[in-house]
XYZ file of C-alpha atoms in Angstrom:
389
model
C 0.858 -7.113 -8.674
C 4.278 -5.892 -9.630
C 2.956 -2.647 -10.979
C 5.331 0.084 -12.195
C 3.147 3.313 -12.105
C 6.238 5.532 -12.173
C 5.344 6.339 -15.771
C 2.427 8.263 -14.452
C 4.647 11.024 -13.040
C 3.168 14.318 -14.178
C 5.319 17.334 -14.806
C 3.818 20.719 -14.310
C 4.645 23.644 -16.620
C 3.557 27.138 -15.658
C 3.148 29.721 -18.415
C 2.673 33.309 -17.363
C -0.434 34.905 -18.875
C -0.059 37.616 -21.347
C -2.222 40.682 -21.592
C -3.265 39.842 -25.146
C -6.606 40.201 -26.668
C -7.647 36.790 -28.092
C -7.700 36.746 -31.882
C -5.445 39.791 -32.446
C -1.785 40.706 -31.851
C -2.276 43.888 -30.017
C -1.289 44.078 -26.377
C -3.146 46.280 -23.975
C -0.039 47.153 -22.109
C 3.620 46.377 -22.632
C 5.069 43.514 -20.632
C 8.423 41.927 -20.377
C 9.355 38.899 -22.491
C 7.867 35.692 -21.192
C 10.330 33.612 -19.205
C 10.867 29.928 -20.166
C 8.409 27.337 -18.838
C 9.276 26.286 -15.435
C 9.112 22.567 -14.368
C 7.208 21.926 -11.124
C 10.169 20.052 -9.705
C 12.192 23.384 -9.899
C 9.345 25.741 -9.015
C 9.851 27.196 -5.592
C 6.267 28.272 -5.026
C 5.334 24.696 -4.107
C 7.270 23.260 -1.196
C 9.277 20.148 -1.842
C 9.341 17.566 1.010
C 12.126 15.083 1.915
C 10.601 11.585 1.608
C 11.045 9.540 4.669
C 7.744 7.955 5.461
C 7.428 5.901 2.383
C 10.862 4.303 2.983
C 9.856 3.732 6.614
C 6.785 1.915 5.359
C 8.906 -0.249 3.087
C 11.269 -1.136 6.033
C 8.278 -1.797 8.271
C 6.736 -4.266 5.828
C 10.077 -6.116 5.458
C 10.468 -6.231 9.221
C 6.983 -7.540 9.647
C 7.673 -10.309 7.021
C 10.837 -11.342 8.739
C 9.063 -11.522 12.154
C 6.252 -13.609 10.370
C 8.811 -16.095 8.992
C 10.535 -16.354 12.415
C 7.196 -17.201 14.035
C 6.293 -19.618 11.193
C 9.292 -21.734 11.807
C 8.627 -24.165 8.961
C 10.955 -26.952 10.070
C 9.124 -27.221 13.446
C 5.511 -26.796 12.288
C 5.529 -28.319 8.740
C 3.650 -31.642 8.906
C 4.443 -32.789 5.422
C 6.919 -32.062 2.634
C 10.279 -30.488 2.972
C 10.686 -26.705 3.567
C 12.075 -24.582 0.796
C 15.515 -23.074 1.362
C 16.079 -25.213 4.441
C 19.533 -23.717 4.941
C 17.606 -20.585 6.363
C 16.626 -22.646 9.394
C 13.384 -21.404 11.042
C 13.214 -18.668 8.345
C 12.867 -21.244 5.529
C 9.643 -21.200 3.439
C 6.604 -23.454 3.425
C 6.540 -26.190 0.676
C 5.704 -24.744 -2.696
C 2.612 -26.915 -2.976
C 1.311 -25.027 0.088
C 2.641 -21.534 -0.669
C 4.123 -20.849 -4.142
C 5.035 -17.346 -3.214
C 7.919 -18.438 -0.936
C 6.318 -17.460 2.401
C 4.715 -18.641 5.539
C 1.659 -20.878 6.115
C -1.798 -19.460 6.175
C -2.201 -20.334 9.822
C 0.782 -18.202 10.638
C -0.621 -15.246 8.631
C -3.904 -15.675 10.404
C -2.070 -15.489 13.786
C -0.219 -12.372 12.769
C -3.412 -10.506 11.810
C -4.509 -11.530 8.287
C -8.047 -10.483 7.362
C -10.433 -13.255 8.301
C -14.011 -12.062 8.037
C -15.328 -14.547 10.574
C -13.097 -13.113 13.256
C -13.938 -9.546 12.302
C -17.694 -10.316 12.523
C -17.963 -12.696 15.437
C -15.111 -11.663 17.545
C -15.196 -7.919 16.583
C -11.462 -7.944 15.546
C -11.884 -4.906 13.400
C -8.182 -4.290 13.733
C -7.557 -6.947 11.187
C -8.867 -4.499 8.528
C -5.689 -2.450 9.282
C -3.114 -5.132 10.148
C -3.700 -7.228 7.001
C -2.132 -4.401 4.845
C 1.324 -4.999 6.525
C 1.365 -8.678 5.903
C 2.374 -10.461 2.709
C 1.969 -13.983 1.377
C 5.659 -14.449 0.391
C 8.796 -12.889 -0.919
C 7.331 -12.574 -4.407
C 4.206 -10.774 -3.014
C 6.436 -8.540 -0.845
C 8.898 -7.471 -3.578
C 6.094 -6.670 -6.059
C 4.211 -4.455 -3.645
C 7.276 -2.670 -2.160
C 8.653 -1.752 -5.595
C 5.250 -0.276 -6.479
C 5.188 1.598 -3.203
C 8.566 3.059 -3.851
C 7.828 4.149 -7.437
C 4.407 5.764 -6.627
C 4.814 6.798 -2.927
C 8.126 8.683 -2.952
C 7.013 11.124 -5.688
C 3.696 11.851 -3.900
C 5.518 12.356 -0.558
C 7.884 14.723 -2.159
C 5.015 16.759 -3.552
C 2.545 16.672 -0.680
C 4.477 15.646 2.451
C 4.392 12.735 4.882
C 1.249 13.529 6.804
C -1.184 13.620 3.842
C 0.438 10.652 2.005
C 0.513 8.689 5.316
C -3.207 9.138 5.887
C -3.955 8.457 2.165
C -2.042 5.196 2.310
C -3.561 3.853 5.530
C -7.112 4.883 4.978
C -7.014 3.492 1.410
C -5.797 0.221 2.704
C -8.627 0.198 5.223
C -11.168 0.946 2.481
C -9.744 -1.901 0.366
C -9.922 -4.364 3.213
C -13.482 -3.313 3.998
C -14.846 -3.806 0.499
C -12.961 -7.139 0.241
C -14.523 -8.373 3.544
C -18.061 -7.499 2.266
C -17.635 -9.620 -0.800
C -15.103 -12.244 -0.153
C -15.865 -13.901 3.178
C -13.970 -17.226 2.798
C -10.202 -17.749 3.485
C -7.804 -14.992 4.540
C -6.526 -11.895 2.758
C -3.159 -10.068 3.129
C -1.237 -7.480 1.238
C -0.727 -3.703 0.616
C -2.395 -3.738 -2.792
C -5.516 -1.716 -1.622
C -3.276 0.976 -0.173
C -1.190 0.991 -3.398
C -4.289 1.362 -5.451
C -5.246 4.229 -3.080
C -2.071 6.044 -4.109
C -3.036 5.587 -7.814
C -6.540 6.842 -7.123
C -5.105 9.831 -5.264
C -2.789 10.680 -8.242
C -5.853 10.681 -10.525
C -7.949 12.973 -8.335
C -4.966 15.291 -7.628
C -4.676 15.838 -11.446
C -8.356 16.521 -11.705
C -8.672 18.925 -8.714
C -5.533 20.811 -9.685
C -6.350 20.748 -13.369
C -5.621 24.435 -14.242
C -1.950 24.415 -13.195
C -0.955 21.479 -15.411
C 0.322 21.528 -18.932
C -0.115 18.426 -21.122
C -3.063 17.501 -18.741
C -4.886 15.207 -21.231
C -1.750 13.235 -21.944
C -1.159 12.770 -18.216
C -4.845 11.844 -17.622
C -4.813 9.279 -20.356
C -1.596 7.745 -18.932
C -2.901 7.496 -15.563
C -6.241 5.843 -16.759
C -4.361 3.365 -18.849
C -2.170 2.272 -15.858
C -5.238 1.965 -13.526
C -7.257 -0.052 -16.155
C -4.394 -2.460 -16.737
C -3.844 -3.094 -13.020
C -7.554 -3.621 -12.353
C -7.731 -6.006 -15.352
C -5.090 -8.164 -13.655
C -7.521 -8.513 -10.784
C -9.979 -10.617 -12.715
C -7.580 -13.506 -12.525
C -8.327 -16.182 -9.852
C -6.684 -15.780 -6.385
C -6.256 -12.029 -6.828
C -8.458 -9.968 -4.573
C -9.732 -7.277 -6.996
C -12.369 -6.017 -4.466
C -9.394 -4.826 -2.338
C -7.983 -3.057 -5.412
C -11.319 -1.420 -6.198
C -12.082 -0.392 -2.583
C -8.496 1.095 -2.223
C -8.687 2.928 -5.473
C -12.136 4.550 -4.744
C -10.987 5.464 -1.257
C -7.774 6.995 -2.561
C -9.541 8.811 -5.403
C -11.909 10.502 -2.815
C -9.038 11.212 -0.402
C -7.050 12.877 -3.215
C -9.769 15.564 -3.540
C -9.454 16.064 0.223
C -5.751 15.765 0.950
C -4.002 16.704 -2.398
C -5.635 19.987 -3.209
C -3.297 22.848 -4.146
C -3.950 26.634 -3.988
C -4.686 28.281 -7.268
C -1.573 29.500 -9.024
C -2.571 33.226 -8.933
C -2.972 33.127 -5.135
C 0.440 31.514 -4.506
C 2.251 33.641 -6.986
C 0.810 36.897 -5.537
C 1.921 35.988 -2.078
C 5.366 35.000 -3.492
C 5.695 38.401 -5.299
C 4.547 40.368 -2.277
C 7.193 38.696 -0.025
C 9.979 39.301 -2.567
C 9.106 42.697 -3.981
C 8.473 46.169 -2.603
C 5.655 46.744 -5.111
C 2.530 44.965 -4.021
C 1.046 42.605 -6.656
C -2.729 42.452 -7.140
C -4.134 40.293 -4.446
C -6.346 37.244 -5.173
C -9.191 36.940 -2.676
C -9.754 33.129 -2.657
C -7.072 30.491 -2.114
C -8.791 27.818 -4.059
C -11.292 27.905 -7.002
C -15.020 27.206 -6.445
C -14.850 23.715 -8.115
C -12.055 22.710 -5.729
C -14.173 23.648 -2.705
C -17.132 21.647 -4.257
C -15.137 18.551 -4.968
C -13.668 18.691 -1.324
C -17.059 18.832 0.313
C -18.588 16.159 -1.866
C -15.644 13.712 -1.514
C -15.528 14.171 2.246
C -19.242 13.371 2.572
C -19.008 10.290 0.239
C -15.902 8.911 1.980
C -17.266 9.109 5.491
C -20.638 7.731 4.406
C -19.100 4.887 2.520
C -16.671 3.833 5.255
C -19.235 4.013 8.028
C -21.963 2.217 6.031
C -19.518 -0.447 4.920
C -18.349 -1.111 8.497
C -21.877 -1.280 9.889
C -22.946 -3.762 7.122
C -19.897 -5.845 7.921
C -20.427 -6.004 11.691
C -24.044 -7.101 10.884
C -22.762 -10.085 8.814
C -23.854 -8.617 5.520
C -22.693 -10.368 2.328
C -23.023 -7.928 -0.519
C -22.966 -10.918 -3.048
C -26.515 -11.513 -1.874
C -27.484 -8.084 -3.062
C -25.502 -7.964 -6.243
C -25.664 -11.006 -8.284
C -23.008 -9.880 -10.887
C -20.520 -8.159 -8.659
C -18.396 -11.317 -8.176
C -17.278 -10.846 -11.896
C -15.383 -7.715 -10.818
C -12.912 -9.930 -8.919
C -12.778 -13.054 -11.137
C -14.092 -13.921 -14.537
C -14.374 -17.656 -15.132
C -12.849 -19.031 -18.399
C -12.076 -22.350 -19.908
C -8.601 -22.137 -18.345
C -9.687 -21.471 -14.732
C -12.561 -21.602 -12.378
C -13.548 -18.799 -9.912
C -15.421 -21.066 -7.430
C -13.674 -21.610 -4.131
C -12.658 -25.207 -3.526
C -14.759 -26.951 -0.753
C -12.469 -28.762 1.645
C -13.582 -32.107 3.199
C -11.506 -34.319 5.336
C -11.997 -37.588 7.047
C -10.154 -38.319 10.364
C -9.602 -41.518 12.217
C -7.868 -41.885 15.593
C -5.040 -44.452 15.788
C -3.595 -44.701 19.229
C -2.287 -41.311 20.339
C -2.257 -40.028 16.711
C -5.020 -38.775 14.277
C -4.989 -39.841 10.654
C -6.466 -36.997 8.445
C -7.383 -37.730 4.748
C -8.317 -35.035 2.262
C -11.274 -36.418 0.310
C -10.643 -34.230 -2.765
C -7.077 -35.430 -3.541
C -6.744 -38.520 -1.319
C -3.721 -37.162 0.532
C -3.405 -38.228 4.126
C -1.059 -37.850 7.076
C -0.664 -38.664 10.690
C -0.636 -35.991 13.363
C -0.193 -36.227 17.176
C -3.411 -35.729 19.099
C -1.778 -32.843 20.910
C -1.717 -30.831 17.599
C -5.438 -31.756 16.744
C -7.173 -31.188 19.976
C -9.449 -28.414 18.581
C -11.710 -28.303 15.562
C -9.870 -25.197 14.352
C -6.617 -27.059 14.386
C -8.151 -29.875 12.433
C -9.488 -27.447 9.848
C -6.085 -25.962 9.364
C -4.525 -29.355 8.836
C -7.215 -30.267 6.369
C -6.533 -27.069 4.449
C -2.937 -28.022 4.268
C -3.527 -31.440 3.107
C -6.025 -30.306 0.362
C -3.852 -27.299 -0.875
């Protein structure tokens, strides 16, 4: 997390073609001197949009986090340990041993719509695949993702408008959640990382599908690839959901071919000249090049097929780890410094009067809870998870 992909901003330079025979200096017909290269940011043929949707997304994420902290109410619901930043009152954070990201408890995130595969499968709460991208585990998580969203998203919205970038962000987030749910079916998952990786994937496919209008295209392509590889490499660390990153990136990559396609330069320039000049310029028959049409069709088919197939598999309780024995290494690679195995939580409970004593068998920590707070097995599991965290 905490990515800064702003260095991947690509500048477009357009050079007018000369009527010159390759290999010799003789011109077929006289032409005026070539004007200086024009940067895409100042090039009027491509409309520039005012970015308002991405800042709205940032504000929405912050508001959702504030509401989550209000509902969390650490002083009232924390059973052990002192809340962090207690001067904030009900907005104070859970103890760091429970949440080191300065945020709410896992039970509050679950209540707010975190991705929990069991509820998606057995209760058909498919909406959690969308709602989880607006939730964050803490202040650190929120700041890292929102800074990345500002750096990547505003540039894309300026270039392509709020409609296309809005769809790209939300659908990529859904694709990331879907792949995560198919491989990681324990615990909960929150965060906008899948959607952010979708924006990176869209930037890459936009460069490829509009290849002919870019100058320094290989340098731009190499820069983007390096940024993507570094961010995906971070995902092999434990407790980072790299499947959400991969799913979001692949979804955004395909969506970029669909939403971020530009008309070929000859077609746009001919229309521009015809509207500003009395002499008609030679018309270009096709708005896009053949390879652009081909990539659009292929990407659309692959995207729809992938999302529909993944959703059907998920609702049928499929676990793709059973069909791919090595895929778990894409999300975490075990080393001597850490383990990728999820910790099994076992607790022992004893009723003492109107209270229940719960002891975590893995670390020996125990605490007393009122029976009114432990009336269901789900509540006892949540308390066990807190004691063992």
